[in-house]
Amino acid sequence: PLPSRPLRVIVSDNYPDANGSCVPWPTLEPTRTCPYPGWCLEIVHHLSSLYNFSVEYKVEPPGKFVDWGRPQADNKTFSGLLGRIAQGEADMSCLLYQKTTMRTANFDFSISVSEITPSFVVREYPITLTSLLLNCLKPYQTSVWVCILIGVIVQMCFWPLIARSEMSLGLRKPTERWGESAWAVVDDWFNGGDPHFTLRSGALLRLIFSVFQKGLIPSVYTAAIFFALLNPTDNSPIKSPNDAFRLLSSGNYKLIADKGIWFYQEIQTSSDALFVGLREATRSNPSVEASDEDAIKLVDQGNYIWQVLDDSPGMPLVHASCFTIVFDKGLPSRSAHFVFANGNAWRPAIDQMLLNSFPMIERIRRRYFVDRNWERSKGKCPKSPYEMPGVTDPLNFWAVFGIFSLAAIGLCVAAVSLIFELVAHLIVNFRARHHNFKAR
């Protein structure tokens, strides 16, 4: 049996739960001027119509900040809407909550109404001439390139050293130019060279570095081509949760988080690896709070990671913004529930209604979260002059710009070297002629 008194529901402007932009406020079901009044409002209205019970709405002014309910210092009382529910001012609010340790200890939850997925919103790396030039280095991390450079330097030092040792032992024709031995390293890379080492150490050196140079370096640009082909627009700073930990730990990025939602509260208390990682990453780089409008502006500036939920009122701003990336791989989904004070008489009745009305709830959920086509401004975003190909497109010039640039730099260095040598040669000839002229 249903309780004799009306169901008291707090209604706050928090899209998609309740849409404060609708007139009148609140609007309980879709109209031509308000096709999306709020999926929580629609659920409550459908249940009240289907099971014939009255609802007393306690309406907050539209646009007012929504404090979902933050645990206080005693870990037993809450601020905001949860505090009002605990004090008996209302039976529930028209918001869907996720379970946390502290919430479960102090409230009763309905059966699951939906699943909520958290996301990280971040600005993609801008495509510039510099980033395109460095594109050819992407297949390997900086540490790998440093190791390759160290290997080349070591080889160019030890190769002449062994050659000079053979000269001193009379095993090689003497020469005064160390550069000839160093150049033999490069000659060996490309032409096989003619190292003619007599000492076993020289033969071993060539064996080791032949495997290194022949096996690794020639494949660098092949790897670059495949990387550009498979990741043509991979400009996201976050490709795994570990990337988020690294960016926050370094202090290069700050986390924007609403301290009133479950995700932030789990960062403080959960033993799950994800939340432990975020807790450690933000220990010396604390997260900040901001309104949805300010948060999307900070993300657009770069160096900010905004943590949102897929039912957050800020998601329409994310969908409409330029150059933003939504990352949710590996982030844990949580069931969403209505919250009641412990022992509330309406909770068992609402559970049974939800259980019997699941097909209706699923239709409403799909209309808000699956079927709706958000109005995106991404088509109006300024296009980069360095447009990259799509996954199925052939590689364009900008995708391999770094490789061509390195070739052009090499040609320029060779041209400058040629000019320098020609000038030096002319100067030497001029001095020789001048000397011969004086001798006459």
Tab-separated table of C-alpha atoms in Angstrom:
chain	number	residue	atom	x	y	z
A	1	PRO	CA	0.000	0.000	0.000
A	2	LEU	CA	1.044	3.553	-0.698
A	3	PRO	CA	1.617	6.037	2.138
A	4	SER	CA	-1.383	8.259	2.839
A	5	ARG	CA	0.526	11.525	2.396
A	6	PRO	CA	1.866	12.946	-0.910
A	7	LEU	CA	5.380	12.160	-2.116
A	8	ARG	CA	7.456	15.257	-1.360
A	9	VAL	CA	10.058	15.877	-4.080
A	10	ILE	CA	12.669	18.656	-4.212
A	11	VAL	CA	13.082	19.910	-7.796
A	12	SER	CA	16.336	21.703	-8.677
A	13	ASP	CA	17.488	23.107	-11.986
A	14	ASN	CA	19.959	20.397	-12.966
A	15	TYR	CA	19.692	19.233	-16.565
A	16	PRO	CA	19.084	16.473	-17.656
A	17	ASP	CA	17.275	15.626	-14.398
A	18	ALA	CA	15.178	18.802	-14.500
A	19	ASN	CA	15.368	21.523	-17.151
A	20	GLY	CA	15.151	24.992	-15.588
A	21	SER	CA	14.981	26.688	-18.985
A	22	CYS	CA	11.466	25.330	-19.600
A	23	VAL	CA	8.449	27.584	-19.100
A	24	PRO	CA	6.528	26.971	-16.931
A	25	TRP	CA	9.039	25.706	-14.396
A	26	PRO	CA	8.891	22.878	-13.712
A	27	THR	CA	7.443	21.322	-16.862
A	28	LEU	CA	6.566	17.685	-16.128
A	29	GLU	CA	6.202	16.211	-19.616
A	30	PRO	CA	7.445	17.072	-23.138
A	31	THR	CA	5.799	19.937	-24.995
A	32	ARG	CA	6.475	21.554	-28.349
A	33	THR	CA	8.349	24.425	-26.694
A	34	CYS	CA	10.065	22.147	-24.166
A	35	PRO	CA	10.758	18.696	-25.660
A	36	TYR	CA	13.235	17.806	-22.883
A	37	PRO	CA	11.796	18.952	-19.528
A	38	GLY	CA	14.053	16.603	-17.557
A	39	TRP	CA	14.113	12.843	-17.490
A	40	CYS	CA	13.762	12.598	-13.697
A	41	LEU	CA	10.674	14.831	-13.814
A	42	GLU	CA	9.217	12.671	-16.579
A	43	ILE	CA	9.803	9.489	-14.557
A	44	VAL	CA	8.159	10.880	-11.412
A	45	HIS	CA	5.237	12.284	-13.431
A	46	HIS	CA	4.677	8.956	-15.256
A	47	LEU	CA	4.787	7.004	-11.988
A	48	SER	CA	2.329	9.361	-10.276
A	49	SER	CA	-0.069	9.162	-13.244
A	50	LEU	CA	0.222	5.390	-13.587
A	51	TYR	CA	-0.147	4.565	-9.875
A	52	ASN	CA	-2.456	7.460	-9.007
A	53	PHE	CA	-0.633	9.159	-6.149
A	54	SER	CA	-0.078	12.845	-5.551
A	55	VAL	CA	3.258	14.602	-5.585
A	56	GLU	CA	4.166	17.737	-3.654
A	57	TYR	CA	6.974	19.487	-5.556
A	58	LYS	CA	9.304	21.701	-3.549
A	59	VAL	CA	10.659	23.839	-6.371
A	60	GLU	CA	13.995	25.638	-6.251
A	61	PRO	CA	14.467	28.782	-8.403
A	62	PRO	CA	15.925	28.022	-11.849
A	63	GLY	CA	19.593	28.870	-12.158
A	64	LYS	CA	20.273	28.400	-8.448
A	65	PHE	CA	23.452	26.520	-7.541
A	66	VAL	CA	22.661	22.888	-6.711
A	67	ASP	CA	24.391	21.488	-3.654
A	68	TRP	CA	23.807	17.753	-4.004
A	69	GLY	CA	24.960	17.169	-0.440
A	70	ARG	CA	28.481	17.161	0.926
A	71	PRO	CA	29.520	15.155	3.988
A	72	GLN	CA	30.310	17.343	6.948
A	73	ALA	CA	33.178	16.988	9.418
A	74	ASP	CA	31.310	14.446	11.568
A	75	ASN	CA	30.792	12.156	8.505
A	76	LYS	CA	27.162	11.706	9.598
A	77	THR	CA	25.463	14.884	8.419
A	78	PHE	CA	25.285	16.376	4.944
A	79	SER	CA	24.771	19.801	3.453
A	80	GLY	CA	22.448	20.704	0.618
A	81	LEU	CA	19.733	18.408	-0.704
A	82	LEU	CA	20.903	15.316	1.186
A	83	GLY	CA	20.803	17.307	4.413
A	84	ARG	CA	17.233	18.419	3.714
A	85	ILE	CA	16.184	14.822	2.962
A	86	ALA	CA	17.844	13.564	6.164
A	87	GLN	CA	16.010	16.232	8.196
A	88	GLY	CA	12.630	15.122	6.815
A	89	GLU	CA	11.905	18.240	4.763
A	90	ALA	CA	11.319	16.038	1.694
A	91	ASP	CA	11.141	12.341	0.842
A	92	MET	CA	13.515	12.558	-2.138
A	93	SER	CA	14.951	14.966	-4.657
A	94	CYS	CA	14.581	14.806	-8.409
A	95	LEU	CA	18.252	13.847	-8.761
A	96	LEU	CA	19.891	10.455	-9.192
A	97	TYR	CA	22.683	9.585	-6.788
A	98	GLN	CA	25.477	7.011	-6.817
A	99	LYS	CA	26.305	4.967	-3.736
A	100	THR	CA	29.343	5.832	-1.642
A	101	THR	CA	30.433	4.477	1.709
A	102	MET	CA	29.221	7.530	3.644
A	103	ARG	CA	25.962	7.868	1.712
A	104	THR	CA	25.087	4.197	2.174
A	105	ALA	CA	25.667	4.468	5.921
A	106	ASN	CA	23.240	7.389	6.272
A	107	PHE	CA	20.539	6.926	3.584
A	108	ASP	CA	18.338	4.353	1.900
A	109	PHE	CA	18.647	3.927	-1.859
A	110	SER	CA	16.015	2.892	-4.378
A	111	ILE	CA	16.745	0.122	-6.850
A	112	SER	CA	18.926	1.168	-9.775
A	113	VAL	CA	17.302	3.555	-12.230
A	114	SER	CA	20.216	3.917	-14.642
A	115	GLU	CA	23.981	3.611	-15.113
A	116	ILE	CA	26.169	6.707	-14.961
A	117	THR	CA	29.609	6.877	-16.581
A	118	PRO	CA	32.260	9.409	-15.520
A	119	SER	CA	34.479	11.104	-18.082
A	120	PHE	CA	37.532	13.313	-18.320
A	121	VAL	CA	37.121	16.312	-20.615
A	122	VAL	CA	40.360	17.764	-21.956
A	123	ARG	CA	41.462	19.979	-24.818
A	124	GLU	CA	43.185	18.213	-27.662
A	125	TYR	CA	46.748	19.145	-28.479
A	126	PRO	CA	46.684	21.868	-31.162
A	127	ILE	CA	48.134	20.906	-34.542
A	128	THR	CA	50.957	23.310	-35.385
A	129	LEU	CA	53.966	23.262	-37.685
A	130	THR	CA	56.107	22.335	-34.690
A	131	SER	CA	53.882	19.375	-33.757
A	132	LEU	CA	53.911	18.192	-37.375
A	133	LEU	CA	57.693	18.442	-37.482
A	134	LEU	CA	57.917	16.333	-34.313
A	135	ASN	CA	55.408	13.858	-35.726
A	136	CYS	CA	58.265	11.767	-37.128
A	137	LEU	CA	59.521	11.211	-33.550
A	138	LYS	CA	56.199	9.908	-32.231
A	139	PRO	CA	56.830	6.164	-32.668
A	140	TYR	CA	59.392	6.289	-29.846
A	141	GLN	CA	59.467	8.105	-26.527
A	142	THR	CA	62.096	10.753	-25.858
A	143	SER	CA	64.068	8.318	-23.701
A	144	VAL	CA	64.360	5.918	-26.656
A	145	TRP	CA	65.693	8.668	-28.930
A	146	VAL	CA	68.206	9.659	-26.237
A	147	CYS	CA	69.406	6.045	-26.059
A	148	ILE	CA	69.765	5.928	-29.846
A	149	LEU	CA	71.811	9.148	-29.795
A	150	ILE	CA	74.019	7.828	-26.984
A	151	GLY	CA	74.570	4.639	-28.992
A	152	VAL	CA	75.676	6.619	-32.053
A	153	ILE	CA	78.060	8.754	-29.978
A	154	VAL	CA	79.545	5.703	-28.259
A	155	GLN	CA	80.031	3.972	-31.592
A	156	MET	CA	81.719	7.024	-33.123
A	157	CYS	CA	84.073	7.192	-30.127
A	158	PHE	CA	85.008	3.521	-29.833
A	159	TRP	CA	85.332	2.860	-33.585
A	160	PRO	CA	88.212	5.375	-34.069
A	161	LEU	CA	89.725	4.351	-30.701
A	162	ILE	CA	90.071	0.714	-31.787
A	163	ALA	CA	91.313	1.836	-35.203
A	164	ARG	CA	94.021	3.993	-33.588
A	165	SER	CA	94.970	1.071	-31.336
A	166	GLU	CA	95.472	-1.107	-34.422
A	167	MET	CA	97.634	1.634	-35.969
A	168	SER	CA	99.833	1.780	-32.887
A	169	LEU	CA	100.254	-2.025	-33.041
A	170	GLY	CA	101.140	-1.902	-36.723
A	171	LEU	CA	97.946	-3.729	-37.730
A	172	ARG	CA	96.521	-0.861	-39.776
A	173	LYS	CA	97.919	1.732	-42.177
A	174	PRO	CA	98.637	4.898	-40.159
A	175	THR	CA	96.570	8.039	-40.771
A	176	GLU	CA	96.574	11.398	-39.020
A	177	ARG	CA	92.850	11.995	-39.446
A	178	TRP	CA	90.548	10.706	-36.729
A	179	GLY	CA	87.607	11.839	-38.820
A	180	GLU	CA	88.256	9.114	-41.377
A	181	SER	CA	87.615	6.458	-38.723
A	182	ALA	CA	84.531	8.274	-37.452
A	183	TRP	CA	83.156	8.629	-40.973
A	184	ALA	CA	83.653	4.897	-41.430
A	185	VAL	CA	80.834	4.424	-38.911
A	186	VAL	CA	78.374	6.278	-41.163
A	187	ASP	CA	79.761	4.513	-44.226
A	188	ASP	CA	79.144	1.186	-42.512
A	189	TRP	CA	75.498	2.117	-41.801
A	190	PHE	CA	74.632	2.838	-45.406
A	191	ASN	CA	77.151	0.943	-47.527
A	192	GLY	CA	78.401	-1.863	-45.335
A	193	GLY	CA	81.762	-0.057	-45.127
A	194	ASP	CA	85.164	-1.686	-45.032
A	195	PRO	CA	86.129	-1.691	-41.370
A	196	HIS	CA	88.890	-4.376	-41.791
A	197	PHE	CA	89.341	-4.699	-38.033
A	198	THR	CA	92.049	-7.097	-37.024
A	199	LEU	CA	91.425	-6.944	-33.278
A	200	ARG	CA	88.579	-9.089	-31.981
A	201	SER	CA	87.247	-6.111	-30.043
A	202	GLY	CA	86.706	-4.240	-33.320
A	203	ALA	CA	84.880	-7.177	-34.877
A	204	LEU	CA	82.708	-7.517	-31.777
A	205	LEU	CA	81.984	-3.764	-31.817
A	206	ARG	CA	80.864	-3.952	-35.417
A	207	LEU	CA	78.669	-6.972	-34.683
A	208	ILE	CA	76.927	-5.264	-31.767
A	209	PHE	CA	76.282	-1.989	-33.553
A	210	SER	CA	75.351	-3.641	-36.828
A	211	VAL	CA	72.447	-5.326	-35.030
A	212	PHE	CA	71.605	-1.996	-33.355
A	213	GLN	CA	71.829	0.205	-36.452
A	214	LYS	CA	70.582	-2.228	-39.069
A	215	GLY	CA	67.766	-3.587	-36.918
A	216	LEU	CA	66.415	-0.411	-35.315
A	217	ILE	CA	67.251	2.805	-37.128
A	218	PRO	CA	66.113	1.772	-40.667
A	219	SER	CA	62.693	0.866	-39.250
A	220	VAL	CA	62.108	4.278	-37.643
A	221	TYR	CA	60.418	5.853	-40.652
A	222	THR	CA	58.469	2.715	-41.431
A	223	ALA	CA	57.112	2.914	-37.910
A	224	ALA	CA	56.394	6.611	-38.440
A	225	ILE	CA	54.331	5.876	-41.545
A	226	PHE	CA	52.281	3.210	-39.774
A	227	PHE	CA	51.832	5.441	-36.723
A	228	ALA	CA	50.528	8.302	-38.865
A	229	LEU	CA	48.227	5.917	-40.714
A	230	LEU	CA	46.736	4.319	-37.604
A	231	ASN	CA	46.625	7.496	-35.478
A	232	PRO	CA	45.983	10.357	-37.902
A	233	THR	CA	44.128	12.589	-35.430
A	234	ASP	CA	45.349	11.227	-32.121
A	235	ASN	CA	45.850	14.557	-30.362
A	236	SER	CA	44.404	13.651	-26.966
A	237	PRO	CA	46.656	14.228	-23.940
A	238	ILE	CA	44.805	11.326	-22.220
A	239	LYS	CA	44.819	7.864	-23.768
A	240	SER	CA	44.593	5.915	-20.497
A	241	PRO	CA	43.918	6.717	-16.815
A	242	ASN	CA	47.689	6.557	-16.250
A	243	ASP	CA	48.093	9.553	-18.563
A	244	ALA	CA	45.738	11.533	-16.311
A	245	PHE	CA	47.786	10.526	-13.239
A	246	ARG	CA	51.001	11.596	-14.970
A	247	LEU	CA	49.676	14.969	-16.143
A	248	LEU	CA	48.245	15.821	-12.712
A	249	SER	CA	51.314	14.583	-10.800
A	250	SER	CA	53.607	16.708	-12.951
A	251	GLY	CA	51.622	19.844	-12.128
A	252	ASN	CA	51.186	20.620	-15.829
A	253	TYR	CA	47.422	20.018	-15.548
A	254	LYS	CA	44.863	20.663	-12.808
A	255	LEU	CA	41.745	18.634	-12.110
A	256	ILE	CA	38.363	20.389	-12.107
A	257	ALA	CA	35.928	18.406	-9.950
A	258	ASP	CA	32.604	18.989	-8.234
A	259	LYS	CA	33.261	18.084	-4.596
A	260	GLY	CA	29.576	17.335	-4.060
A	261	ILE	CA	29.368	14.326	-6.412
A	262	TRP	CA	30.328	10.733	-5.741
A	263	PHE	CA	33.424	10.675	-7.952
A	264	TYR	CA	35.260	13.275	-5.868
A	265	GLN	CA	34.175	11.631	-2.617
A	266	GLU	CA	35.530	8.303	-3.869
A	267	ILE	CA	38.875	9.972	-4.624
A	268	GLN	CA	39.088	10.810	-0.928
A	269	THR	CA	38.128	7.414	0.504
A	270	SER	CA	38.118	4.579	-2.071
A	271	SER	CA	40.775	1.852	-2.255
A	272	ASP	CA	40.114	1.282	-5.966
A	273	ALA	CA	43.307	1.694	-8.027
A	274	LEU	CA	41.822	4.499	-10.146
A	275	PHE	CA	40.816	6.617	-7.168
A	276	VAL	CA	44.039	5.864	-5.285
A	277	GLY	CA	45.976	7.060	-8.341
A	278	LEU	CA	43.955	10.271	-8.535
A	279	ARG	CA	44.319	10.815	-4.790
A	280	GLU	CA	48.111	10.557	-5.043
A	281	ALA	CA	48.228	12.698	-8.198
A	282	THR	CA	46.238	15.524	-6.562
A	283	ARG	CA	47.938	15.361	-3.168
A	284	SER	CA	50.378	18.177	-4.027
A	285	ASN	CA	48.261	19.558	-6.883
A	286	PRO	CA	44.756	19.958	-5.387
A	287	SER	CA	41.692	19.926	-7.598
A	288	VAL	CA	39.653	23.085	-8.137
A	289	GLU	CA	35.921	23.748	-8.412
A	290	ALA	CA	34.255	25.839	-11.100
A	291	SER	CA	30.828	26.379	-12.591
A	292	ASP	CA	30.113	24.497	-15.805
A	293	GLU	CA	30.532	27.665	-17.873
A	294	ASP	CA	33.886	28.485	-16.260
A	295	ALA	CA	35.055	24.863	-16.413
A	296	ILE	CA	34.610	24.582	-20.184
A	297	LYS	CA	36.476	27.886	-20.609
A	298	LEU	CA	39.381	26.589	-18.496
A	299	VAL	CA	39.466	23.369	-20.531
A	300	ASP	CA	39.570	25.427	-23.723
A	301	GLN	CA	42.649	27.257	-22.391
A	302	GLY	CA	44.444	23.922	-22.004
A	303	ASN	CA	46.192	22.406	-18.973
A	304	TYR	CA	42.910	21.488	-17.260
A	305	ILE	CA	41.126	18.135	-16.931
A	306	TRP	CA	37.413	18.434	-16.159
A	307	GLN	CA	35.804	15.436	-14.486
A	308	VAL	CA	32.134	15.171	-15.436
A	309	LEU	CA	29.374	12.560	-15.447
A	310	ASP	CA	27.360	11.694	-18.540
A	311	ASP	CA	24.216	13.023	-16.830
A	312	SER	CA	25.958	16.248	-15.827
A	313	PRO	CA	24.311	19.543	-16.841
A	314	GLY	CA	27.693	20.515	-18.292
A	315	MET	CA	27.668	17.796	-20.977
A	316	PRO	CA	25.722	19.926	-23.514
A	317	LEU	CA	28.513	22.523	-23.215
A	318	VAL	CA	31.081	19.812	-23.867
A	319	HIS	CA	29.228	18.558	-26.942
A	320	ALA	CA	28.981	22.091	-28.300
A	321	SER	CA	32.608	23.109	-27.707
A	322	CYS	CA	35.488	23.044	-30.155
A	323	PHE	CA	38.624	20.926	-29.783
A	324	THR	CA	37.454	19.023	-26.679
A	325	ILE	CA	37.955	15.293	-26.183
A	326	VAL	CA	35.824	13.156	-23.845
A	327	PHE	CA	37.772	10.234	-22.373
A	328	ASP	CA	35.938	7.489	-20.460
A	329	LYS	CA	37.894	4.272	-21.164
A	330	GLY	CA	38.678	2.409	-17.970
A	331	LEU	CA	36.558	4.710	-15.800
A	332	PRO	CA	34.043	2.853	-13.600
A	333	SER	CA	30.305	3.132	-14.252
A	334	ARG	CA	28.012	3.347	-11.251
A	335	SER	CA	24.314	2.660	-10.819
A	336	ALA	CA	22.112	5.706	-10.196
A	337	HIS	CA	19.376	5.761	-7.549
A	338	PHE	CA	16.796	7.923	-5.822
A	339	VAL	CA	17.827	8.670	-2.224
A	340	PHE	CA	15.564	8.551	0.845
A	341	ALA	CA	16.102	9.064	4.560
A	342	ASN	CA	16.608	5.834	6.491
A	343	GLY	CA	13.282	4.103	7.051
A	344	ASN	CA	11.297	6.368	4.714
A	345	ALA	CA	7.868	4.868	4.009
A	346	TRP	CA	7.894	5.801	0.307
A	347	ARG	CA	11.083	3.922	-0.576
A	348	PRO	CA	9.603	0.352	-0.829
A	349	ALA	CA	6.665	1.653	-2.873
A	350	ILE	CA	8.924	3.538	-5.290
A	351	ASP	CA	11.097	0.421	-5.668
A	352	GLN	CA	8.121	-1.661	-6.754
A	353	MET	CA	6.917	1.027	-9.172
A	354	LEU	CA	10.370	1.324	-10.759
A	355	LEU	CA	10.628	-2.433	-11.105
A	356	ASN	CA	7.247	-2.629	-12.854
A	357	SER	CA	7.938	0.390	-15.079
A	358	PHE	CA	11.400	-0.465	-16.372
A	359	PRO	CA	10.423	-0.420	-20.123
A	360	MET	CA	8.961	3.090	-19.734
A	361	ILE	CA	12.070	4.320	-17.874
A	362	GLU	CA	14.339	2.834	-20.541
A	363	ARG	CA	12.433	4.647	-23.304
A	364	ILE	CA	12.840	7.952	-21.480
A	365	ARG	CA	16.549	7.291	-20.841
A	366	ARG	CA	17.226	6.500	-24.496
A	367	ARG	CA	15.455	9.669	-25.619
A	368	TYR	CA	17.761	11.805	-23.442
A	369	PHE	CA	21.071	9.952	-23.668
A	370	VAL	CA	21.069	7.796	-26.808
A	371	ASP	CA	18.694	9.079	-29.488
A	372	ARG	CA	19.127	12.798	-28.925
A	373	ASN	CA	21.332	14.574	-31.461
A	374	TRP	CA	23.108	17.355	-29.639
A	375	GLU	CA	23.479	20.626	-31.480
A	376	ARG	CA	27.197	20.718	-32.007
A	377	SER	CA	29.184	23.788	-32.878
A	378	LYS	CA	32.074	21.576	-33.938
A	379	GLY	CA	31.072	22.070	-37.567
A	380	LYS	CA	31.501	25.818	-37.004
A	381	CYS	CA	34.931	25.452	-35.425
A	382	PRO	CA	37.839	27.066	-37.272
A	383	LYS	CA	39.672	24.507	-39.371
A	384	SER	CA	43.378	24.007	-38.983
A	385	PRO	CA	45.406	24.807	-42.111
A	386	TYR	CA	47.275	21.565	-41.410
A	387	GLU	CA	44.318	19.233	-41.841
A	388	MET	CA	45.158	15.617	-41.072
A	389	PRO	CA	43.661	12.646	-42.963
A	390	GLY	CA	40.922	10.473	-41.553
A	391	VAL	CA	41.476	6.848	-40.606
A	392	THR	CA	40.456	5.519	-44.043
A	393	ASP	CA	42.010	8.397	-46.053
A	394	PRO	CA	45.368	8.157	-47.804
A	395	LEU	CA	48.205	9.913	-46.018
A	396	ASN	CA	48.504	13.566	-46.972
A	397	PHE	CA	51.547	15.856	-46.959
A	398	TRP	CA	51.051	17.045	-43.373
A	399	ALA	CA	50.936	13.513	-41.989
A	400	VAL	CA	54.556	12.927	-43.102
A	401	PHE	CA	55.678	16.549	-42.944
A	402	GLY	CA	58.344	15.775	-40.321
A	403	ILE	CA	60.095	13.247	-42.545
A	404	PHE	CA	60.265	15.683	-45.477
A	405	SER	CA	61.422	18.431	-43.130
A	406	LEU	CA	64.289	16.338	-41.823
A	407	ALA	CA	65.321	15.584	-45.403
A	408	ALA	CA	65.155	19.300	-46.262
A	409	ILE	CA	67.223	20.190	-43.173
A	410	GLY	CA	69.832	17.619	-44.191
A	411	LEU	CA	70.019	19.054	-47.716
A	412	CYS	CA	70.406	22.572	-46.310
A	413	VAL	CA	73.219	21.467	-44.014
A	414	ALA	CA	74.931	19.753	-46.946
A	415	ALA	CA	74.525	22.890	-49.110
A	416	VAL	CA	75.963	25.149	-46.388
A	417	SER	CA	78.849	22.723	-45.911
A	418	LEU	CA	79.506	22.724	-49.663
A	419	ILE	CA	79.551	26.514	-49.806
A	420	PHE	CA	81.901	26.649	-46.803
A	421	GLU	CA	84.286	24.128	-48.367
A	422	LEU	CA	84.261	25.931	-51.724
A	423	VAL	CA	85.026	29.254	-50.054
A	424	ALA	CA	87.772	27.662	-47.960
A	425	HIS	CA	89.223	26.008	-51.080
A	426	LEU	CA	89.191	29.307	-53.009
A	427	ILE	CA	90.915	31.077	-50.119
A	428	VAL	CA	93.623	28.411	-49.973
A	429	ASN	CA	94.162	28.606	-53.750
A	430	PHE	CA	94.254	32.390	-53.662
A	431	ARG	CA	96.896	32.377	-50.925
A	432	ALA	CA	98.943	29.786	-52.788
A	433	ARG	CA	98.881	31.845	-55.969
A	434	HIS	CA	99.682	35.002	-54.049
A	435	HIS	CA	102.653	33.247	-52.429
A	436	ASN	CA	103.900	31.988	-55.823
A	437	PHE	CA	103.543	35.459	-57.289
A	438	LYS	CA	105.712	36.950	-54.507
A	439	ALA	CA	108.274	34.178	-54.938
A	440	ARG	CA	108.748	35.213	-58.549
